[in-house]
Amino acid sequence: MLHLTAGRVAGLLSRRGVAAFSTSGVKMASHGGVTEQTDMSVPLYCDRLDTPLPDRPYKDTLSAADKSLKQKEKGPWNSLSKEEKLALYRIMFNETYAEMKKPTGEWKTVVGGIFFFIGFTGLVVLWQRYYVYPPHPRTLDDEWQAMQVKRMLDMRVNPVEGFSAKWDYEKGQWK
Amino acid sequence: MISAAVMRGIGTLTRTRAAFTAPLAVRCYSHAKVETDEEFDSRWVTYFSKPDLDTWELRKGMNTLIGYDLVPEPKILDSALRACRRLNDLASAIRILEAVKDKSGPHKEIYPYVIQELRPTLQELGISTPEELGIHKV
């Protein structure tokens, strides 16, 4: 359950774009050993709407093609094709702003979870009704209630403005 | 018949009431000098215009600027884009444009205006907008 919550929290955080604080940076001692941790002593990359230029480029190790592209970047940018410009963007950054702001559909999980637990609670209440509640008091049966009402009317309970005042004694019915 | 003590009490009450009505005109504002919009803009233009600006300073400046509750003026962005050119960083230039669009929030007319103002610079430096590269959508 702890792992599930941590995963959900990490999911929420990455939705906000704080990839630096992902689960890989969190110590989760699952089987006595420690899982791989990010080195927090070096600048980290993060996709955040409020931090357009992160502390380091996304891709650290560049292939030969990337390196030559980086060289070309030093010249006039008008000579770069669209694909080259896109490649340069993807070297520096992981997600575009549009990708960061993409809806996650997390709300479906939340609403589904809400209904599930309400349903589970319903089952618990049902079980409780049959196994926990004491026997039904006989004073609540319709028969007993009818006798009780008759007795109250015979006693003339609240005859002026209340109970018996609403009973028509001549006709023998409620007014 | 009102006793003298009560009269004295009423007198002090009305006196304090008068004291409360007088200082309405005096507000407790700070006396620090407020920077005008032009001063703010020119400060930032100067920051990005530094010829030997390094990558850290570009990133720090940009992240700080985006942290403010405003959309930067085109002249500040022009200075920042030229700093990107000096640092041979096209990706950051495109990222800055994305950040401006995001900062505008619900005010959809700001971003086209900014791009329109920056169009000569974008053409001169060869910076493509996110729309031209197709990264404005998922």
mmCIF file of N, CA, C and O in Angstrom, chain A residues 45-56 70 73-78 80 82-83 85-86 88-90 92-102, chain B residues 58-59 62-63 66-67 81 84-96 98-99 101-102 122-128 132-138:
data_model
loop_
_atom_site.group_PDB
_atom_site.id
_atom_site.type_symbol
_atom_site.label_atom_id
_atom_site.label_comp_id
_atom_site.label_asym_id
_atom_site.label_seq_id
_atom_site.Cartn_x
_atom_site.Cartn_y
_atom_site.Cartn_z
ATOM 1 N N TYR A 45 18.129 17.360 -14.484
ATOM 2 C CA TYR A 45 17.190 17.844 -15.490
ATOM 3 C C TYR A 45 15.783 17.776 -14.918
ATOM 4 O O TYR A 45 15.469 16.866 -14.154
ATOM 5 N N CYS A 46 14.924 18.735 -15.271
ATOM 6 C CA CYS A 46 13.521 18.634 -14.877
ATOM 7 C C CYS A 46 12.653 19.287 -15.948
ATOM 8 O O CYS A 46 13.048 20.264 -16.572
ATOM 9 N N ASP A 47 11.473 18.733 -16.154
ATOM 10 C CA ASP A 47 10.488 19.340 -17.048
ATOM 11 C C ASP A 47 9.498 20.095 -16.184
ATOM 12 O O ASP A 47 8.649 19.478 -15.549
ATOM 13 N N ARG A 48 9.613 21.407 -16.133
ATOM 14 C CA ARG A 48 8.698 22.203 -15.314
ATOM 15 C C ARG A 48 8.227 23.381 -16.125
ATOM 16 O O ARG A 48 9.019 24.022 -16.820
ATOM 17 N N LEU A 49 6.943 23.687 -15.994
ATOM 18 C CA LEU A 49 6.395 24.829 -16.722
ATOM 19 C C LEU A 49 7.014 26.130 -16.230
ATOM 20 O O LEU A 49 7.186 27.071 -17.001
ATOM 21 N N ASP A 50 7.344 26.177 -14.913
ATOM 22 C CA ASP A 50 7.858 27.439 -14.369
ATOM 23 C C ASP A 50 9.374 27.537 -14.448
ATOM 24 O O ASP A 50 9.947 28.514 -13.996
ATOM 25 N N THR A 51 10.026 26.494 -14.999
ATOM 26 C CA THR A 51 11.483 26.533 -15.171
ATOM 27 C C THR A 51 11.783 26.150 -16.612
ATOM 28 O O THR A 51 12.048 24.986 -16.909
ATOM 29 N N PRO A 52 11.734 27.125 -17.520
ATOM 30 C CA PRO A 52 11.882 26.766 -18.930
ATOM 31 C C PRO A 52 13.255 26.186 -19.267
ATOM 32 O O PRO A 52 13.367 25.307 -20.119
ATOM 33 N N LEU A 53 14.315 26.675 -18.601
ATOM 34 C CA LEU A 53 15.661 26.207 -18.930
ATOM 35 C C LEU A 53 16.240 25.450 -17.738
ATOM 36 O O LEU A 53 16.720 26.046 -16.781
ATOM 37 N N PRO A 54 16.194 24.107 -17.758
ATOM 38 C CA PRO A 54 16.676 23.327 -16.612
ATOM 39 C C PRO A 54 18.191 23.417 -16.462
ATOM 40 O O PRO A 54 18.889 23.942 -17.318
ATOM 41 N N ASP A 55 18.697 22.814 -15.358
ATOM 42 C CA ASP A 55 20.106 22.967 -15.005
ATOM 43 C C ASP A 55 21.060 22.278 -15.968
ATOM 44 O O ASP A 55 22.249 22.580 -15.978
ATOM 45 N N ARG A 56 20.565 21.297 -16.689
ATOM 46 C CA ARG A 56 21.445 20.657 -17.664
ATOM 47 C C ARG A 56 20.616 20.188 -18.859
ATOM 48 O O ARG A 56 19.402 20.054 -18.746
ATOM 49 N N LYS A 70 25.400 19.736 -33.325
ATOM 50 C CA LYS A 70 25.768 20.798 -32.382
ATOM 51 C C LYS A 70 26.796 21.736 -32.993
ATOM 52 O O LYS A 70 26.785 22.940 -32.748
ATOM 53 N N GLU A 73 25.067 23.991 -35.250
ATOM 54 C CA GLU A 73 24.297 24.990 -34.510
ATOM 55 C C GLU A 73 25.094 26.268 -34.301
ATOM 56 O O GLU A 73 24.537 27.338 -34.081
ATOM 57 N N LYS A 74 26.434 26.137 -34.354
ATOM 58 C CA LYS A 74 27.264 27.315 -34.115
ATOM 59 C C LYS A 74 27.208 28.275 -35.292
ATOM 60 O O LYS A 74 27.542 29.448 -35.163
ATOM 61 N N GLY A 75 26.787 27.754 -36.449
ATOM 62 C CA GLY A 75 26.661 28.604 -37.624
ATOM 63 C C GLY A 75 25.287 29.247 -37.675
ATOM 64 O O GLY A 75 24.549 29.233 -36.685
ATOM 65 N N PRO A 76 24.952 29.867 -38.831
ATOM 66 C CA PRO A 76 23.647 30.524 -38.937
ATOM 67 C C PRO A 76 22.502 29.509 -38.842
ATOM 68 O O PRO A 76 22.538 28.455 -39.471
ATOM 69 N N TRP A 77 21.504 29.847 -38.025
ATOM 70 C CA TRP A 77 20.392 28.928 -37.802
ATOM 71 C C TRP A 77 19.455 28.845 -38.987
ATOM 72 O O TRP A 77 18.659 27.923 -39.087
ATOM 73 N N ASN A 78 19.571 29.810 -39.896
ATOM 74 C CA ASN A 78 18.703 29.763 -41.080
ATOM 75 C C ASN A 78 19.036 28.575 -41.964
ATOM 76 O O ASN A 78 18.198 28.126 -42.737
ATOM 77 N N LEU A 80 19.625 25.611 -40.925
ATOM 78 C CA LEU A 80 19.175 24.356 -40.318
ATOM 79 C C LEU A 80 17.779 24.017 -40.828
ATOM 80 O O LEU A 80 16.918 24.885 -40.948
ATOM 81 N N LYS A 82 14.051 21.977 -40.569
ATOM 82 C CA LYS A 82 13.096 21.815 -39.455
ATOM 83 C C LYS A 82 13.440 20.585 -38.612
ATOM 84 O O LYS A 82 13.362 20.627 -37.378
ATOM 85 N N GLU A 83 13.811 19.503 -39.291
ATOM 86 C CA GLU A 83 14.123 18.271 -38.565
ATOM 87 C C GLU A 83 15.337 18.475 -37.677
ATOM 88 O O GLU A 83 15.407 17.975 -36.557
ATOM 89 N N LYS A 85 16.358 21.333 -36.403
ATOM 90 C CA LYS A 85 15.974 22.179 -35.273
ATOM 91 C C LYS A 85 15.241 21.354 -34.219
ATOM 92 O O LYS A 85 15.477 21.493 -33.011
ATOM 93 N N LEU A 86 14.347 20.465 -34.689
ATOM 94 C CA LEU A 86 13.624 19.592 -33.763
ATOM 95 C C LEU A 86 14.594 18.684 -33.026
ATOM 96 O O LEU A 86 14.452 18.449 -31.822
ATOM 97 N N LEU A 88 17.701 19.271 -32.360
ATOM 98 C CA LEU A 88 18.424 20.081 -31.369
ATOM 99 C C LEU A 88 17.563 20.317 -30.133
ATOM 100 O O LEU A 88 18.049 20.241 -28.995
ATOM 101 N N TYR A 89 16.264 20.560 -30.370
ATOM 102 C CA TYR A 89 15.344 20.759 -29.234
ATOM 103 C C TYR A 89 15.291 19.514 -28.362
ATOM 104 O O TYR A 89 15.372 19.591 -27.140
ATOM 105 N N ARG A 90 15.181 18.342 -29.017
ATOM 106 C CA ARG A 90 15.040 17.086 -28.257
ATOM 107 C C ARG A 90 16.324 16.688 -27.557
ATOM 108 O O ARG A 90 16.279 15.938 -26.571
ATOM 109 N N MET A 92 18.230 18.945 -26.088
ATOM 110 C CA MET A 92 18.239 19.793 -24.888
ATOM 111 C C MET A 92 17.114 19.457 -23.916
ATOM 112 O O MET A 92 17.289 19.553 -22.706
ATOM 113 N N PHE A 93 15.947 19.118 -24.455
ATOM 114 C CA PHE A 93 14.754 18.983 -23.628
ATOM 115 C C PHE A 93 14.067 17.654 -23.869
ATOM 116 O O PHE A 93 14.126 17.093 -24.945
ATOM 117 N N ASN A 94 13.395 17.174 -22.827
ATOM 118 C CA ASN A 94 12.674 15.907 -22.912
ATOM 119 C C ASN A 94 11.261 16.142 -23.452
ATOM 120 O O ASN A 94 10.937 15.720 -24.556
ATOM 121 N N GLU A 95 10.452 16.840 -22.668
ATOM 122 C CA GLU A 95 9.066 17.076 -23.105
ATOM 123 C C GLU A 95 8.900 18.518 -23.546
ATOM 124 O O GLU A 95 9.469 19.423 -22.948
ATOM 125 N N THR A 96 8.084 18.732 -24.562
ATOM 126 C CA THR A 96 7.721 20.098 -24.933
ATOM 127 C C THR A 96 6.673 20.608 -23.934
ATOM 128 O O THR A 96 6.120 19.830 -23.154
ATOM 129 N N TYR A 97 6.411 21.901 -23.971
ATOM 130 C CA TYR A 97 5.401 22.458 -23.070
ATOM 131 C C TYR A 97 4.044 21.795 -23.311
ATOM 132 O O TYR A 97 3.309 21.514 -22.365
ATOM 133 N N ALA A 98 3.726 21.547 -24.580
ATOM 134 C CA ALA A 98 2.444 20.902 -24.885
ATOM 135 C C ALA A 98 2.382 19.521 -24.241
ATOM 136 O O ALA A 98 1.350 19.122 -23.694
ATOM 137 N N GLU A 99 3.492 18.779 -24.298
ATOM 138 C CA GLU A 99 3.516 17.436 -23.712
ATOM 139 C C GLU A 99 3.438 17.501 -22.195
ATOM 140 O O GLU A 99 2.823 16.650 -21.560
ATOM 141 N N MET A 100 4.049 18.521 -21.602
ATOM 142 C CA MET A 100 3.996 18.680 -20.142
ATOM 143 C C MET A 100 2.574 18.953 -19.690
ATOM 144 O O MET A 100 2.164 18.500 -18.620
ATOM 145 N N LYS A 101 1.832 19.713 -20.511
ATOM 146 C CA LYS A 101 0.493 20.140 -20.098
ATOM 147 C C LYS A 101 -0.580 19.152 -20.538
ATOM 148 O O LYS A 101 -1.748 19.368 -20.288
ATOM 149 N N LYS A 102 -0.157 18.057 -21.141
ATOM 150 C CA LYS A 102 -1.129 17.088 -21.652
ATOM 151 C C LYS A 102 -1.963 16.526 -20.504
ATOM 152 O O LYS A 102 -1.417 16.199 -19.454
ATOM 153 N N LEU B 58 22.180 32.887 -18.404
ATOM 154 C CA LEU B 58 21.007 32.878 -19.278
ATOM 155 C C LEU B 58 19.872 32.093 -18.622
ATOM 156 O O LEU B 58 18.730 32.559 -18.543
ATOM 157 N N ARG B 59 20.205 30.886 -18.125
ATOM 158 C CA ARG B 59 19.184 30.041 -17.506
ATOM 159 C C ARG B 59 18.628 30.707 -16.264
ATOM 160 O O ARG B 59 17.407 30.769 -16.060
ATOM 161 N N MET B 62 16.396 33.682 -17.252
ATOM 162 C CA MET B 62 15.142 33.256 -17.861
ATOM 163 C C MET B 62 14.208 32.644 -16.830
ATOM 164 O O MET B 62 13.021 32.972 -16.785
ATOM 165 N N ASN B 63 14.734 31.768 -15.989
ATOM 166 C CA ASN B 63 13.877 31.122 -14.979
ATOM 167 C C ASN B 63 13.331 32.140 -13.987
ATOM 168 O O ASN B 63 12.181 32.045 -13.557
ATOM 169 N N ILE B 66 10.588 34.215 -15.764
ATOM 170 C CA ILE B 66 9.348 33.454 -15.907
ATOM 171 C C ILE B 66 8.668 33.299 -14.550
ATOM 172 O O ILE B 66 7.462 33.127 -14.462
ATOM 173 N N GLY B 67 9.455 33.379 -13.480
ATOM 174 C CA GLY B 67 8.862 33.278 -12.147
ATOM 175 C C GLY B 67 8.031 34.490 -11.762
ATOM 176 O O GLY B 67 7.182 34.411 -10.874
ATOM 177 N N LEU B 81 16.777 36.259 -26.683
ATOM 178 C CA LEU B 81 16.990 35.417 -27.876
ATOM 179 C C LEU B 81 18.359 35.687 -28.488
ATOM 180 O O LEU B 81 19.041 34.765 -28.955
ATOM 181 N N CYS B 84 20.805 33.817 -26.569
ATOM 182 C CA CYS B 84 20.818 32.407 -26.989
ATOM 183 C C CYS B 84 21.677 32.235 -28.236
ATOM 184 O O CYS B 84 22.432 31.273 -28.365
ATOM 185 N N ARG B 85 21.575 33.222 -29.157
ATOM 186 C CA ARG B 85 22.367 33.142 -30.389
ATOM 187 C C ARG B 85 23.855 33.208 -30.060
ATOM 188 O O ARG B 85 24.663 32.464 -30.612
ATOM 189 N N ARG B 86 24.219 34.095 -29.154
ATOM 190 C CA ARG B 86 25.635 34.214 -28.780
ATOM 191 C C ARG B 86 26.133 32.918 -28.156
ATOM 192 O O ARG B 86 27.280 32.545 -28.321
ATOM 193 N N LEU B 87 25.225 32.225 -27.456
ATOM 194 C CA LEU B 87 25.617 30.983 -26.796
ATOM 195 C C LEU B 87 25.373 29.763 -27.679
ATOM 196 O O LEU B 87 25.539 28.631 -27.215
ATOM 197 N N ASN B 88 24.986 29.985 -28.948
ATOM 198 C CA ASN B 88 24.752 28.895 -29.907
ATOM 199 C C ASN B 88 23.742 27.899 -29.372
ATOM 200 O O ASN B 88 23.974 26.684 -29.387
ATOM 201 N N ASP B 89 22.621 28.408 -28.840
ATOM 202 C CA ASP B 89 21.614 27.535 -28.226
ATOM 203 C C ASP B 89 20.251 27.803 -28.839
ATOM 204 O O ASP B 89 19.478 28.612 -28.334
ATOM 205 N N LEU B 90 19.958 27.108 -29.924
ATOM 206 C CA LEU B 90 18.665 27.305 -30.589
ATOM 207 C C LEU B 90 17.516 26.726 -29.766
ATOM 208 O O LEU B 90 16.439 27.311 -29.670
ATOM 209 N N ALA B 91 17.771 25.560 -29.140
ATOM 210 C CA ALA B 91 16.708 24.880 -28.386
ATOM 211 C C ALA B 91 16.169 25.783 -27.279
ATOM 212 O O ALA B 91 14.960 25.877 -27.059
ATOM 213 N N SER B 92 17.076 26.469 -26.560
ATOM 214 C CA SER B 92 16.632 27.360 -25.485
ATOM 215 C C SER B 92 15.810 28.506 -26.029
ATOM 216 O O SER B 92 14.856 28.957 -25.388
ATOM 217 N N ALA B 93 16.166 28.980 -27.231
ATOM 218 C CA ALA B 93 15.404 30.073 -27.836
ATOM 219 C C ALA B 93 13.965 29.640 -28.086
ATOM 220 O O ALA B 93 13.014 30.373 -27.784
ATOM 221 N N ILE B 94 13.804 28.420 -28.609
ATOM 222 C CA ILE B 94 12.444 27.910 -28.866
ATOM 223 C C ILE B 94 11.713 27.709 -27.541
ATOM 224 O O ILE B 94 10.524 27.996 -27.412
ATOM 225 N N ARG B 95 12.450 27.219 -26.533
ATOM 226 C CA ARG B 95 11.850 26.975 -25.214
ATOM 227 C C ARG B 95 11.329 28.270 -24.609
ATOM 228 O O ARG B 95 10.282 28.297 -23.957
ATOM 229 N N ILE B 96 12.094 29.374 -24.822
ATOM 230 C CA ILE B 96 11.686 30.671 -24.291
ATOM 231 C C ILE B 96 10.339 31.066 -24.897
ATOM 232 O O ILE B 96 9.444 31.559 -24.187
ATOM 233 N N GLU B 98 8.034 29.061 -26.037
ATOM 234 C CA GLU B 98 7.005 28.197 -25.431
ATOM 235 C C GLU B 98 6.618 28.729 -24.058
ATOM 236 O O GLU B 98 5.444 28.732 -23.683
ATOM 237 N N ALA B 99 7.639 29.159 -23.289
ATOM 238 C CA ALA B 99 7.382 29.631 -21.929
ATOM 239 C C ALA B 99 6.528 30.895 -21.953
ATOM 240 O O ALA B 99 5.651 31.080 -21.107
ATOM 241 N N LYS B 101 4.301 31.699 -24.208
ATOM 242 C CA LYS B 101 2.917 31.310 -24.503
ATOM 243 C C LYS B 101 2.246 30.753 -23.246
ATOM 244 O O LYS B 101 1.093 31.053 -22.953
ATOM 245 N N ASP B 102 3.002 29.958 -22.481
ATOM 246 C CA ASP B 102 2.432 29.383 -21.260
ATOM 247 C C ASP B 102 2.142 30.465 -20.228
ATOM 248 O O ASP B 102 1.131 30.413 -19.526
ATOM 249 N N LEU B 122 13.251 36.971 -35.158
ATOM 250 C CA LEU B 122 13.169 35.534 -35.436
ATOM 251 C C LEU B 122 13.676 35.221 -36.835
ATOM 252 O O LEU B 122 14.377 34.234 -37.061
ATOM 253 N N GLN B 123 13.317 36.101 -37.774
ATOM 254 C CA GLN B 123 13.770 35.856 -39.147
ATOM 255 C C GLN B 123 15.270 36.071 -39.268
ATOM 256 O O GLN B 123 15.966 35.302 -39.930
ATOM 257 N N GLU B 124 15.756 37.136 -38.598
ATOM 258 C CA GLU B 124 17.186 37.450 -38.692
ATOM 259 C C GLU B 124 18.027 36.314 -38.116
ATOM 260 O O GLU B 124 19.017 35.894 -38.712
ATOM 261 N N LEU B 125 17.620 35.823 -36.952
ATOM 262 C CA LEU B 125 18.430 34.791 -36.287
ATOM 263 C C LEU B 125 18.090 33.383 -36.765
ATOM 264 O O LEU B 125 18.813 32.444 -36.468
ATOM 265 N N GLY B 126 16.982 33.239 -37.480
ATOM 266 C CA GLY B 126 16.611 31.911 -37.975
ATOM 267 C C GLY B 126 15.978 31.040 -36.911
ATOM 268 O O GLY B 126 16.109 29.818 -36.937
ATOM 269 N N ILE B 127 15.272 31.659 -35.950
ATOM 270 C CA ILE B 127 14.610 30.898 -34.890
ATOM 271 C C ILE B 127 13.206 30.535 -35.373
ATOM 272 O O ILE B 127 12.433 31.419 -35.741
ATOM 273 N N SER B 128 12.889 29.242 -35.366
ATOM 274 C CA SER B 128 11.526 28.828 -35.722
ATOM 275 C C SER B 128 10.660 28.878 -34.478
ATOM 276 O O SER B 128 11.110 28.557 -33.391
ATOM 277 N N GLU B 132 5.761 26.543 -35.957
ATOM 278 C CA GLU B 132 6.391 26.166 -37.225
ATOM 279 C C GLU B 132 7.008 24.775 -37.137
ATOM 280 O O GLU B 132 7.093 24.053 -38.127
ATOM 281 N N LEU B 133 7.468 24.399 -35.940
ATOM 282 C CA LEU B 133 8.068 23.073 -35.786
ATOM 283 C C LEU B 133 7.034 22.008 -35.438
ATOM 284 O O LEU B 133 7.353 20.830 -35.379
ATOM 285 N N GLY B 134 5.817 22.441 -35.149
ATOM 286 C CA GLY B 134 4.745 21.488 -34.837
ATOM 287 C C GLY B 134 4.762 20.967 -33.420
ATOM 288 O O GLY B 134 4.097 19.981 -33.107
ATOM 289 N N ILE B 135 5.530 21.596 -32.519
ATOM 290 C CA ILE B 135 5.583 21.095 -31.135
ATOM 291 C C ILE B 135 4.606 21.840 -30.233
ATOM 292 O O ILE B 135 4.618 21.645 -29.025
ATOM 293 N N HIS B 136 3.725 22.684 -30.831
ATOM 294 C CA HIS B 136 2.770 23.395 -29.989
ATOM 295 C C HIS B 136 1.592 22.502 -29.618
ATOM 296 O O HIS B 136 0.787 22.835 -28.768
ATOM 297 N N LYS B 137 1.515 21.343 -30.294
ATOM 298 C CA LYS B 137 0.492 20.365 -29.946
ATOM 299 C C LYS B 137 1.198 19.058 -29.597
ATOM 300 O O LYS B 137 2.336 18.831 -29.995
ATOM 301 N N VAL B 138 0.453 18.178 -28.924
ATOM 302 C CA VAL B 138 1.057 16.871 -28.598
ATOM 303 C C VAL B 138 1.081 15.999 -29.837
ATOM 304 O O VAL B 138 0.058 15.807 -30.476
#
